[in-house]
Amino acid sequence: MLVHPWDAAVDDHEWRTWLADGRDFGQLIVAGPDGWPVVVPTHFLLDGDHIWLHLARPNPVWRAVEAEPRVTLTVLDDYAYVPTTWRAPVGVPPADGVPTSYYATVQLRCTATVIDDAAEKAEVLHRQLAALQPAGDHGPVRIDEGPYHRMLSGIRALRLDVGSVTAKYKYDDHKPIEHRQRVAAHLEQRGQARDAGARSQLLRRLGGAAGT
């Protein structure tokens, strides 16, 4: 992934905070034994430098992971199309501006370990449920009783050890403040899809730049 200096995360705290703000769904990408990548949408739990998740036993990802444990988990959000008319420099006809895409993404390169032990799988499920339903409004996860114990044999779990992280926040940080403020106003006015999220990230990054 191309990351210009002005698009890079300021530090690890930036991308960790971004993920912690409800961004716990991504795509697990593994090199498939037939040469085609295996891409699996999944919820995950990031805990320090480890990621925990579970998938159904018939999922084709298991064969791929067992052959190649080096995997990538990618998360993408807060994206928006920025049209030509919003980015034309002063003195240039609006239609002649250069469009772009705004987005934020985090790509985590990891080494995967498959978990088949029933007690360990139950612990992964328990931790994921605790994170996704912090009110505790779910049944207990145990290996010998409760609503889920008979289902444990139908899943496998994964622990991903994070080796490196690439984060990108593409919001025209190399453009003048006035330009970014103008685009933020356009995003607010248009109000489509993820425009609000893109605007929020643009202004957050703009605020950091303004304060330096």
mmCIF file of the C-alpha atoms, coordinates in Angstrom:
data_MODEL
# 
_entry.id   MODEL 
# 
loop_
_atom_site.group_PDB 
_atom_site.id 
_atom_site.type_symbol 
_atom_site.label_atom_id 
_atom_site.label_alt_id 
_atom_site.label_comp_id 
_atom_site.label_asym_id 
_atom_site.label_entity_id 
_atom_site.label_seq_id 
_atom_site.pdbx_PDB_ins_code 
_atom_site.Cartn_x 
_atom_site.Cartn_y 
_atom_site.Cartn_z 
_atom_site.occupancy 
_atom_site.B_iso_or_equiv 
_atom_site.pdbx_formal_charge 
_atom_site.auth_seq_id 
_atom_site.auth_comp_id 
_atom_site.auth_asym_id 
_atom_site.auth_atom_id 
_atom_site.pdbx_PDB_model_num 
ATOM 1   C CA . MET A 1 1   ? 0.000   0.000   0.000   1.00 0.00 ? 1   MET A CA 1 
ATOM 2   C CA . LEU A 1 2   ? 1.345   3.424   -0.955  1.00 0.00 ? 2   LEU A CA 1 
ATOM 3   C CA . VAL A 1 3   ? 1.553   5.737   2.053   1.00 0.00 ? 3   VAL A CA 1 
ATOM 4   C CA . HIS A 1 4   ? 2.807   9.263   1.466   1.00 0.00 ? 4   HIS A CA 1 
ATOM 5   C CA . PRO A 1 5   ? 4.411   10.928  4.504   1.00 0.00 ? 5   PRO A CA 1 
ATOM 6   C CA . TRP A 1 6   ? 1.401   13.218  4.922   1.00 0.00 ? 6   TRP A CA 1 
ATOM 7   C CA . ASP A 1 7   ? -1.001  10.228  4.928   1.00 0.00 ? 7   ASP A CA 1 
ATOM 8   C CA . ALA A 1 8   ? 0.807   8.212   7.588   1.00 0.00 ? 8   ALA A CA 1 
ATOM 9   C CA . ALA A 1 9   ? -0.479  7.716   11.118  1.00 0.00 ? 9   ALA A CA 1 
ATOM 10  C CA . VAL A 1 10  ? 1.061   10.111  13.612  1.00 0.00 ? 10  VAL A CA 1 
ATOM 11  C CA . ASP A 1 11  ? 1.834   7.231   15.972  1.00 0.00 ? 11  ASP A CA 1 
ATOM 12  C CA . ASP A 1 12  ? 0.508   3.857   17.135  1.00 0.00 ? 12  ASP A CA 1 
ATOM 13  C CA . HIS A 1 13  ? -1.978  5.581   19.416  1.00 0.00 ? 13  HIS A CA 1 
ATOM 14  C CA . GLU A 1 14  ? -3.777  7.065   16.411  1.00 0.00 ? 14  GLU A CA 1 
ATOM 15  C CA . TRP A 1 15  ? -4.532  3.784   14.660  1.00 0.00 ? 15  TRP A CA 1 
ATOM 16  C CA . ARG A 1 16  ? -5.199  1.907   17.896  1.00 0.00 ? 16  ARG A CA 1 
ATOM 17  C CA . THR A 1 17  ? -7.705  4.557   18.970  1.00 0.00 ? 17  THR A CA 1 
ATOM 18  C CA . TRP A 1 18  ? -9.325  4.483   15.540  1.00 0.00 ? 18  TRP A CA 1 
ATOM 19  C CA . LEU A 1 19  ? -9.774  0.702   15.702  1.00 0.00 ? 19  LEU A CA 1 
ATOM 20  C CA . ALA A 1 20  ? -10.989 0.811   19.304  1.00 0.00 ? 20  ALA A CA 1 
ATOM 21  C CA . ASP A 1 21  ? -13.785 3.180   18.292  1.00 0.00 ? 21  ASP A CA 1 
ATOM 22  C CA . GLY A 1 22  ? -16.037 0.333   17.144  1.00 0.00 ? 22  GLY A CA 1 
ATOM 23  C CA . ARG A 1 23  ? -13.943 -0.795  14.168  1.00 0.00 ? 23  ARG A CA 1 
ATOM 24  C CA . ASP A 1 24  ? -13.725 -4.475  14.996  1.00 0.00 ? 24  ASP A CA 1 
ATOM 25  C CA . PHE A 1 25  ? -14.697 -5.944  11.626  1.00 0.00 ? 25  PHE A CA 1 
ATOM 26  C CA . GLY A 1 26  ? -12.227 -6.493  8.830   1.00 0.00 ? 26  GLY A CA 1 
ATOM 27  C CA . GLN A 1 27  ? -10.998 -8.856  6.155   1.00 0.00 ? 27  GLN A CA 1 
ATOM 28  C CA . LEU A 1 28  ? -8.549  -11.641 6.867   1.00 0.00 ? 28  LEU A CA 1 
ATOM 29  C CA . ILE A 1 29  ? -6.353  -12.261 3.821   1.00 0.00 ? 29  ILE A CA 1 
ATOM 30  C CA . VAL A 1 30  ? -4.328  -15.455 3.405   1.00 0.00 ? 30  VAL A CA 1 
ATOM 31  C CA . ALA A 1 31  ? -2.314  -16.801 0.496   1.00 0.00 ? 31  ALA A CA 1 
ATOM 32  C CA . GLY A 1 32  ? -4.338  -19.696 -0.887  1.00 0.00 ? 32  GLY A CA 1 
ATOM 33  C CA . PRO A 1 33  ? -2.654  -22.975 -1.885  1.00 0.00 ? 33  PRO A CA 1 
ATOM 34  C CA . ASP A 1 34  ? -4.077  -22.601 -5.414  1.00 0.00 ? 34  ASP A CA 1 
ATOM 35  C CA . GLY A 1 35  ? -2.430  -19.198 -5.849  1.00 0.00 ? 35  GLY A CA 1 
ATOM 36  C CA . TRP A 1 36  ? -5.602  -17.194 -5.248  1.00 0.00 ? 36  TRP A CA 1 
ATOM 37  C CA . PRO A 1 37  ? -5.883  -15.128 -2.034  1.00 0.00 ? 37  PRO A CA 1 
ATOM 38  C CA . VAL A 1 38  ? -8.454  -16.330 0.479   1.00 0.00 ? 38  VAL A CA 1 
ATOM 39  C CA . VAL A 1 39  ? -10.385 -13.319 1.845   1.00 0.00 ? 39  VAL A CA 1 
ATOM 40  C CA . VAL A 1 40  ? -12.637 -13.774 4.867   1.00 0.00 ? 40  VAL A CA 1 
ATOM 41  C CA . PRO A 1 41  ? -14.814 -10.980 6.375   1.00 0.00 ? 41  PRO A CA 1 
ATOM 42  C CA . THR A 1 42  ? -14.801 -11.350 10.151  1.00 0.00 ? 42  THR A CA 1 
ATOM 43  C CA . HIS A 1 43  ? -15.167 -9.709  13.531  1.00 0.00 ? 43  HIS A CA 1 
ATOM 44  C CA . PHE A 1 44  ? -11.997 -9.707  15.592  1.00 0.00 ? 44  PHE A CA 1 
ATOM 45  C CA . LEU A 1 45  ? -10.692 -8.688  18.999  1.00 0.00 ? 45  LEU A CA 1 
ATOM 46  C CA . LEU A 1 46  ? -7.458  -6.710  19.192  1.00 0.00 ? 46  LEU A CA 1 
ATOM 47  C CA . ASP A 1 47  ? -5.692  -7.084  22.535  1.00 0.00 ? 47  ASP A CA 1 
ATOM 48  C CA . GLY A 1 48  ? -2.297  -5.450  22.626  1.00 0.00 ? 48  GLY A CA 1 
ATOM 49  C CA . ASP A 1 49  ? -0.218  -7.161  19.960  1.00 0.00 ? 49  ASP A CA 1 
ATOM 50  C CA . HIS A 1 50  ? -2.586  -10.104 19.581  1.00 0.00 ? 50  HIS A CA 1 
ATOM 51  C CA . ILE A 1 51  ? -5.789  -10.555 17.598  1.00 0.00 ? 51  ILE A CA 1 
ATOM 52  C CA . TRP A 1 52  ? -8.397  -13.185 18.428  1.00 0.00 ? 52  TRP A CA 1 
ATOM 53  C CA . LEU A 1 53  ? -11.190 -14.488 16.204  1.00 0.00 ? 53  LEU A CA 1 
ATOM 54  C CA . HIS A 1 54  ? -13.110 -17.625 15.327  1.00 0.00 ? 54  HIS A CA 1 
ATOM 55  C CA . LEU A 1 55  ? -14.574 -19.063 12.135  1.00 0.00 ? 55  LEU A CA 1 
ATOM 56  C CA . ALA A 1 56  ? -16.644 -22.073 11.094  1.00 0.00 ? 56  ALA A CA 1 
ATOM 57  C CA . ARG A 1 57  ? -14.709 -25.304 10.667  1.00 0.00 ? 57  ARG A CA 1 
ATOM 58  C CA . PRO A 1 58  ? -15.743 -25.713 6.962   1.00 0.00 ? 58  PRO A CA 1 
ATOM 59  C CA . ASN A 1 59  ? -14.238 -22.298 6.113   1.00 0.00 ? 59  ASN A CA 1 
ATOM 60  C CA . PRO A 1 60  ? -11.628 -22.636 3.320   1.00 0.00 ? 60  PRO A CA 1 
ATOM 61  C CA . VAL A 1 61  ? -9.287  -20.344 5.231   1.00 0.00 ? 61  VAL A CA 1 
ATOM 62  C CA . TRP A 1 62  ? -8.020  -23.192 7.447   1.00 0.00 ? 62  TRP A CA 1 
ATOM 63  C CA . ARG A 1 63  ? -6.261  -25.046 4.677   1.00 0.00 ? 63  ARG A CA 1 
ATOM 64  C CA . ALA A 1 64  ? -4.661  -21.788 3.585   1.00 0.00 ? 64  ALA A CA 1 
ATOM 65  C CA . VAL A 1 65  ? -3.519  -20.809 7.098   1.00 0.00 ? 65  VAL A CA 1 
ATOM 66  C CA . GLU A 1 66  ? -2.051  -24.231 7.768   1.00 0.00 ? 66  GLU A CA 1 
ATOM 67  C CA . ALA A 1 67  ? -0.018  -23.946 4.564   1.00 0.00 ? 67  ALA A CA 1 
ATOM 68  C CA . GLU A 1 68  ? 0.950   -20.300 5.110   1.00 0.00 ? 68  GLU A CA 1 
ATOM 69  C CA . PRO A 1 69  ? 0.556   -18.769 8.596   1.00 0.00 ? 69  PRO A CA 1 
ATOM 70  C CA . ARG A 1 70  ? 1.602   -15.275 7.458   1.00 0.00 ? 70  ARG A CA 1 
ATOM 71  C CA . VAL A 1 71  ? -1.653  -13.349 7.092   1.00 0.00 ? 71  VAL A CA 1 
ATOM 72  C CA . THR A 1 72  ? -2.947  -9.787  6.789   1.00 0.00 ? 72  THR A CA 1 
ATOM 73  C CA . LEU A 1 73  ? -5.974  -8.354  8.544   1.00 0.00 ? 73  LEU A CA 1 
ATOM 74  C CA . THR A 1 74  ? -7.223  -5.139  6.968   1.00 0.00 ? 74  THR A CA 1 
ATOM 75  C CA . VAL A 1 75  ? -9.833  -2.642  8.162   1.00 0.00 ? 75  VAL A CA 1 
ATOM 76  C CA . LEU A 1 76  ? -11.251 0.156   5.989   1.00 0.00 ? 76  LEU A CA 1 
ATOM 77  C CA . ASP A 1 77  ? -13.687 2.919   6.966   1.00 0.00 ? 77  ASP A CA 1 
ATOM 78  C CA . ASP A 1 78  ? -14.490 6.633   6.775   1.00 0.00 ? 78  ASP A CA 1 
ATOM 79  C CA . TYR A 1 79  ? -14.206 6.722   2.998   1.00 0.00 ? 79  TYR A CA 1 
ATOM 80  C CA . ALA A 1 80  ? -15.752 9.167   0.555   1.00 0.00 ? 80  ALA A CA 1 
ATOM 81  C CA . TYR A 1 81  ? -15.391 10.230  -3.052  1.00 0.00 ? 81  TYR A CA 1 
ATOM 82  C CA . VAL A 1 82  ? -14.159 13.802  -3.439  1.00 0.00 ? 82  VAL A CA 1 
ATOM 83  C CA . PRO A 1 83  ? -15.227 15.132  -6.878  1.00 0.00 ? 83  PRO A CA 1 
ATOM 84  C CA . THR A 1 84  ? -13.334 17.315  -9.309  1.00 0.00 ? 84  THR A CA 1 
ATOM 85  C CA . THR A 1 85  ? -15.295 20.430  -8.418  1.00 0.00 ? 85  THR A CA 1 
ATOM 86  C CA . TRP A 1 86  ? -14.205 20.306  -4.765  1.00 0.00 ? 86  TRP A CA 1 
ATOM 87  C CA . ARG A 1 87  ? -10.474 20.057  -5.458  1.00 0.00 ? 87  ARG A CA 1 
ATOM 88  C CA . ALA A 1 88  ? -9.897  22.517  -8.293  1.00 0.00 ? 88  ALA A CA 1 
ATOM 89  C CA . PRO A 1 89  ? -7.240  25.105  -7.334  1.00 0.00 ? 89  PRO A CA 1 
ATOM 90  C CA . VAL A 1 90  ? -8.116  28.780  -7.416  1.00 0.00 ? 90  VAL A CA 1 
ATOM 91  C CA . GLY A 1 91  ? -8.236  29.971  -11.004 1.00 0.00 ? 91  GLY A CA 1 
ATOM 92  C CA . VAL A 1 92  ? -8.873  26.509  -12.459 1.00 0.00 ? 92  VAL A CA 1 
ATOM 93  C CA . PRO A 1 93  ? -12.323 25.640  -13.839 1.00 0.00 ? 93  PRO A CA 1 
ATOM 94  C CA . PRO A 1 94  ? -14.075 23.471  -11.213 1.00 0.00 ? 94  PRO A CA 1 
ATOM 95  C CA . ALA A 1 95  ? -14.686 20.637  -13.676 1.00 0.00 ? 95  ALA A CA 1 
ATOM 96  C CA . ASP A 1 96  ? -10.934 20.439  -14.335 1.00 0.00 ? 96  ASP A CA 1 
ATOM 97  C CA . GLY A 1 97  ? -10.026 19.606  -10.762 1.00 0.00 ? 97  GLY A CA 1 
ATOM 98  C CA . VAL A 1 98  ? -8.439  16.259  -9.890  1.00 0.00 ? 98  VAL A CA 1 
ATOM 99  C CA . PRO A 1 99  ? -10.797 13.978  -7.935  1.00 0.00 ? 99  PRO A CA 1 
ATOM 100 C CA . THR A 1 100 ? -9.652  11.649  -5.184  1.00 0.00 ? 100 THR A CA 1 
ATOM 101 C CA . SER A 1 101 ? -10.833 9.215   -2.557  1.00 0.00 ? 101 SER A CA 1 
ATOM 102 C CA . TYR A 1 102 ? -10.646 9.899   1.158   1.00 0.00 ? 102 TYR A CA 1 
ATOM 103 C CA . TYR A 1 103 ? -10.286 6.890   3.430   1.00 0.00 ? 103 TYR A CA 1 
ATOM 104 C CA . ALA A 1 104 ? -8.704  5.487   6.549   1.00 0.00 ? 104 ALA A CA 1 
ATOM 105 C CA . THR A 1 105 ? -7.276  1.985   6.679   1.00 0.00 ? 105 THR A CA 1 
ATOM 106 C CA . VAL A 1 106 ? -5.160  -0.169  8.946   1.00 0.00 ? 106 VAL A CA 1 
ATOM 107 C CA . GLN A 1 107 ? -3.358  -3.254  7.670   1.00 0.00 ? 107 GLN A CA 1 
ATOM 108 C CA . LEU A 1 108 ? -1.921  -5.631  10.254  1.00 0.00 ? 108 LEU A CA 1 
ATOM 109 C CA . ARG A 1 109 ? 0.602   -8.247  9.167   1.00 0.00 ? 109 ARG A CA 1 
ATOM 110 C CA . CYS A 1 110 ? 0.447   -11.201 11.518  1.00 0.00 ? 110 CYS A CA 1 
ATOM 111 C CA . THR A 1 111 ? 1.520   -14.759 12.155  1.00 0.00 ? 111 THR A CA 1 
ATOM 112 C CA . ALA A 1 112 ? -1.469  -17.037 12.722  1.00 0.00 ? 112 ALA A CA 1 
ATOM 113 C CA . THR A 1 113 ? -1.826  -19.891 15.200  1.00 0.00 ? 113 THR A CA 1 
ATOM 114 C CA . VAL A 1 114 ? -4.803  -22.232 14.861  1.00 0.00 ? 114 VAL A CA 1 
ATOM 115 C CA . ILE A 1 115 ? -6.593  -23.079 18.126  1.00 0.00 ? 115 ILE A CA 1 
ATOM 116 C CA . ASP A 1 116 ? -8.479  -26.382 18.344  1.00 0.00 ? 116 ASP A CA 1 
ATOM 117 C CA . ASP A 1 117 ? -8.469  -27.022 22.093  1.00 0.00 ? 117 ASP A CA 1 
ATOM 118 C CA . ALA A 1 118 ? -12.064 -26.777 23.351  1.00 0.00 ? 118 ALA A CA 1 
ATOM 119 C CA . ALA A 1 119 ? -11.221 -24.799 26.484  1.00 0.00 ? 119 ALA A CA 1 
ATOM 120 C CA . GLU A 1 120 ? -9.089  -22.336 24.536  1.00 0.00 ? 120 GLU A CA 1 
ATOM 121 C CA . LYS A 1 121 ? -11.795 -21.895 21.905  1.00 0.00 ? 121 LYS A CA 1 
ATOM 122 C CA . ALA A 1 122 ? -14.322 -21.242 24.660  1.00 0.00 ? 122 ALA A CA 1 
ATOM 123 C CA . GLU A 1 123 ? -12.029 -18.577 26.097  1.00 0.00 ? 123 GLU A CA 1 
ATOM 124 C CA . VAL A 1 124 ? -11.757 -16.868 22.698  1.00 0.00 ? 124 VAL A CA 1 
ATOM 125 C CA . LEU A 1 125 ? -15.558 -16.877 22.348  1.00 0.00 ? 125 LEU A CA 1 
ATOM 126 C CA . HIS A 1 126 ? -15.969 -15.567 25.874  1.00 0.00 ? 126 HIS A CA 1 
ATOM 127 C CA . ARG A 1 127 ? -13.561 -12.694 25.250  1.00 0.00 ? 127 ARG A CA 1 
ATOM 128 C CA . GLN A 1 128 ? -15.193 -11.768 21.957  1.00 0.00 ? 128 GLN A CA 1 
ATOM 129 C CA . LEU A 1 129 ? -18.673 -11.804 23.466  1.00 0.00 ? 129 LEU A CA 1 
ATOM 130 C CA . ALA A 1 130 ? -17.484 -9.714  26.406  1.00 0.00 ? 130 ALA A CA 1 
ATOM 131 C CA . ALA A 1 131 ? -16.105 -7.124  23.989  1.00 0.00 ? 131 ALA A CA 1 
ATOM 132 C CA . LEU A 1 132 ? -19.070 -7.111  21.586  1.00 0.00 ? 132 LEU A CA 1 
ATOM 133 C CA . GLN A 1 133 ? -21.785 -7.379  24.259  1.00 0.00 ? 133 GLN A CA 1 
ATOM 134 C CA . PRO A 1 134 ? -20.288 -5.668  27.308  1.00 0.00 ? 134 PRO A CA 1 
ATOM 135 C CA . ALA A 1 135 ? -23.696 -5.616  29.019  1.00 0.00 ? 135 ALA A CA 1 
ATOM 136 C CA . GLY A 1 136 ? -23.284 -9.354  29.488  1.00 0.00 ? 136 GLY A CA 1 
ATOM 137 C CA . ASP A 1 137 ? -26.599 -10.190 27.828  1.00 0.00 ? 137 ASP A CA 1 
ATOM 138 C CA . HIS A 1 138 ? -25.422 -13.539 26.476  1.00 0.00 ? 138 HIS A CA 1 
ATOM 139 C CA . GLY A 1 139 ? -25.246 -17.086 27.733  1.00 0.00 ? 139 GLY A CA 1 
ATOM 140 C CA . PRO A 1 140 ? -22.146 -18.505 29.446  1.00 0.00 ? 140 PRO A CA 1 
ATOM 141 C CA . VAL A 1 141 ? -19.477 -20.044 27.243  1.00 0.00 ? 141 VAL A CA 1 
ATOM 142 C CA . ARG A 1 142 ? -18.432 -23.359 28.749  1.00 0.00 ? 142 ARG A CA 1 
ATOM 143 C CA . ILE A 1 143 ? -17.122 -26.588 27.292  1.00 0.00 ? 143 ILE A CA 1 
ATOM 144 C CA . ASP A 1 144 ? -19.558 -28.905 29.101  1.00 0.00 ? 144 ASP A CA 1 
ATOM 145 C CA . GLU A 1 145 ? -22.797 -26.939 29.493  1.00 0.00 ? 145 GLU A CA 1 
ATOM 146 C CA . GLY A 1 146 ? -24.690 -23.825 28.436  1.00 0.00 ? 146 GLY A CA 1 
ATOM 147 C CA . PRO A 1 147 ? -26.114 -22.815 25.060  1.00 0.00 ? 147 PRO A CA 1 
ATOM 148 C CA . TYR A 1 148 ? -22.858 -22.943 23.094  1.00 0.00 ? 148 TYR A CA 1 
ATOM 149 C CA . HIS A 1 149 ? -20.886 -25.978 24.263  1.00 0.00 ? 149 HIS A CA 1 
ATOM 150 C CA . ARG A 1 150 ? -22.253 -28.311 21.590  1.00 0.00 ? 150 ARG A CA 1 
ATOM 151 C CA . MET A 1 151 ? -21.222 -25.794 18.915  1.00 0.00 ? 151 MET A CA 1 
ATOM 152 C CA . LEU A 1 152 ? -17.554 -25.637 19.889  1.00 0.00 ? 152 LEU A CA 1 
ATOM 153 C CA . SER A 1 153 ? -16.688 -28.612 17.710  1.00 0.00 ? 153 SER A CA 1 
ATOM 154 C CA . GLY A 1 154 ? -18.028 -26.723 14.687  1.00 0.00 ? 154 GLY A CA 1 
ATOM 155 C CA . ILE A 1 155 ? -15.554 -23.842 14.949  1.00 0.00 ? 155 ILE A CA 1 
ATOM 156 C CA . ARG A 1 156 ? -11.835 -23.208 15.110  1.00 0.00 ? 156 ARG A CA 1 
ATOM 157 C CA . ALA A 1 157 ? -10.179 -20.145 16.593  1.00 0.00 ? 157 ALA A CA 1 
ATOM 158 C CA . LEU A 1 158 ? -7.183  -18.076 15.566  1.00 0.00 ? 158 LEU A CA 1 
ATOM 159 C CA . ARG A 1 159 ? -4.601  -16.101 17.449  1.00 0.00 ? 159 ARG A CA 1 
ATOM 160 C CA . LEU A 1 160 ? -2.818  -13.576 15.266  1.00 0.00 ? 160 LEU A CA 1 
ATOM 161 C CA . ASP A 1 161 ? 0.482   -12.233 16.556  1.00 0.00 ? 161 ASP A CA 1 
ATOM 162 C CA . VAL A 1 162 ? 0.908   -8.754  15.101  1.00 0.00 ? 162 VAL A CA 1 
ATOM 163 C CA . GLY A 1 163 ? 4.295   -8.279  13.491  1.00 0.00 ? 163 GLY A CA 1 
ATOM 164 C CA . SER A 1 164 ? 3.889   -4.962  11.694  1.00 0.00 ? 164 SER A CA 1 
ATOM 165 C CA . VAL A 1 165 ? 1.174   -2.385  11.053  1.00 0.00 ? 165 VAL A CA 1 
ATOM 166 C CA . THR A 1 166 ? 0.646   0.030   8.177   1.00 0.00 ? 166 THR A CA 1 
ATOM 167 C CA . ALA A 1 167 ? -1.931  2.743   8.757   1.00 0.00 ? 167 ALA A CA 1 
ATOM 168 C CA . LYS A 1 168 ? -3.068  5.361   6.264   1.00 0.00 ? 168 LYS A CA 1 
ATOM 169 C CA . TYR A 1 169 ? -5.298  8.416   6.631   1.00 0.00 ? 169 TYR A CA 1 
ATOM 170 C CA . LYS A 1 170 ? -5.808  9.911   3.168   1.00 0.00 ? 170 LYS A CA 1 
ATOM 171 C CA . TYR A 1 171 ? -7.474  13.274  3.733   1.00 0.00 ? 171 TYR A CA 1 
ATOM 172 C CA . ASP A 1 172 ? -5.477  15.788  1.701   1.00 0.00 ? 172 ASP A CA 1 
ATOM 173 C CA . ASP A 1 173 ? -3.143  16.604  4.588   1.00 0.00 ? 173 ASP A CA 1 
ATOM 174 C CA . HIS A 1 174 ? -0.665  18.021  2.063   1.00 0.00 ? 174 HIS A CA 1 
ATOM 175 C CA . LYS A 1 175 ? -3.207  20.621  0.944   1.00 0.00 ? 175 LYS A CA 1 
ATOM 176 C CA . PRO A 1 176 ? -3.645  24.084  2.529   1.00 0.00 ? 176 PRO A CA 1 
ATOM 177 C CA . ILE A 1 177 ? -5.876  24.352  5.586   1.00 0.00 ? 177 ILE A CA 1 
ATOM 178 C CA . GLU A 1 178 ? -8.381  26.455  3.661   1.00 0.00 ? 178 GLU A CA 1 
ATOM 179 C CA . HIS A 1 179 ? -8.731  23.720  1.039   1.00 0.00 ? 179 HIS A CA 1 
ATOM 180 C CA . ARG A 1 180 ? -9.450  21.057  3.658   1.00 0.00 ? 180 ARG A CA 1 
ATOM 181 C CA . GLN A 1 181 ? -11.940 23.265  5.456   1.00 0.00 ? 181 GLN A CA 1 
ATOM 182 C CA . ARG A 1 182 ? -13.759 23.820  2.178   1.00 0.00 ? 182 ARG A CA 1 
ATOM 183 C CA . VAL A 1 183 ? -13.917 20.081  1.461   1.00 0.00 ? 183 VAL A CA 1 
ATOM 184 C CA . ALA A 1 184 ? -15.179 19.452  5.012   1.00 0.00 ? 184 ALA A CA 1 
ATOM 185 C CA . ALA A 1 185 ? -18.028 21.891  4.360   1.00 0.00 ? 185 ALA A CA 1 
ATOM 186 C CA . HIS A 1 186 ? -18.876 20.100  1.100   1.00 0.00 ? 186 HIS A CA 1 
ATOM 187 C CA . LEU A 1 187 ? -18.917 16.720  2.871   1.00 0.00 ? 187 LEU A CA 1 
ATOM 188 C CA . GLU A 1 188 ? -21.272 18.068  5.520   1.00 0.00 ? 188 GLU A CA 1 
ATOM 189 C CA . GLN A 1 189 ? -23.580 19.508  2.880   1.00 0.00 ? 189 GLN A CA 1 
ATOM 190 C CA . ARG A 1 190 ? -23.637 16.349  0.745   1.00 0.00 ? 190 ARG A CA 1 
ATOM 191 C CA . GLY A 1 191 ? -24.190 14.034  3.717   1.00 0.00 ? 191 GLY A CA 1 
ATOM 192 C CA . GLN A 1 192 ? -24.025 10.745  1.839   1.00 0.00 ? 192 GLN A CA 1 
ATOM 193 C CA . ALA A 1 193 ? -23.012 7.298   3.111   1.00 0.00 ? 193 ALA A CA 1 
ATOM 194 C CA . ARG A 1 194 ? -19.765 7.732   5.066   1.00 0.00 ? 194 ARG A CA 1 
ATOM 195 C CA . ASP A 1 195 ? -19.345 11.462  4.409   1.00 0.00 ? 195 ASP A CA 1 
ATOM 196 C CA . ALA A 1 196 ? -19.751 12.223  8.119   1.00 0.00 ? 196 ALA A CA 1 
ATOM 197 C CA . GLY A 1 197 ? -16.997 9.779   9.043   1.00 0.00 ? 197 GLY A CA 1 
ATOM 198 C CA . ALA A 1 198 ? -14.667 11.107  6.363   1.00 0.00 ? 198 ALA A CA 1 
ATOM 199 C CA . ARG A 1 199 ? -15.346 14.669  7.485   1.00 0.00 ? 199 ARG A CA 1 
ATOM 200 C CA . SER A 1 200 ? -14.673 13.715  11.101  1.00 0.00 ? 200 SER A CA 1 
ATOM 201 C CA . GLN A 1 201 ? -11.291 12.225  10.222  1.00 0.00 ? 201 GLN A CA 1 
ATOM 202 C CA . LEU A 1 202 ? -10.419 15.181  7.985   1.00 0.00 ? 202 LEU A CA 1 
ATOM 203 C CA . LEU A 1 203 ? -11.177 17.659  10.767  1.00 0.00 ? 203 LEU A CA 1 
ATOM 204 C CA . ARG A 1 204 ? -9.389  15.554  13.387  1.00 0.00 ? 204 ARG A CA 1 
ATOM 205 C CA . ARG A 1 205 ? -6.234  15.476  11.300  1.00 0.00 ? 205 ARG A CA 1 
ATOM 206 C CA . LEU A 1 206 ? -6.682  19.141  10.419  1.00 0.00 ? 206 LEU A CA 1 
ATOM 207 C CA . GLY A 1 207 ? -6.962  20.017  14.096  1.00 0.00 ? 207 GLY A CA 1 
ATOM 208 C CA . GLY A 1 208 ? -3.679  18.264  14.813  1.00 0.00 ? 208 GLY A CA 1 
ATOM 209 C CA . ALA A 1 209 ? -1.995  20.107  11.972  1.00 0.00 ? 209 ALA A CA 1 
ATOM 210 C CA . ALA A 1 210 ? -3.414  23.445  13.055  1.00 0.00 ? 210 ALA A CA 1 
ATOM 211 C CA . GLY A 1 211 ? -2.066  22.882  16.536  1.00 0.00 ? 211 GLY A CA 1 
ATOM 212 C CA . THR A 1 212 ? 1.518   22.263  15.420  1.00 0.00 ? 212 THR A CA 1 
# 
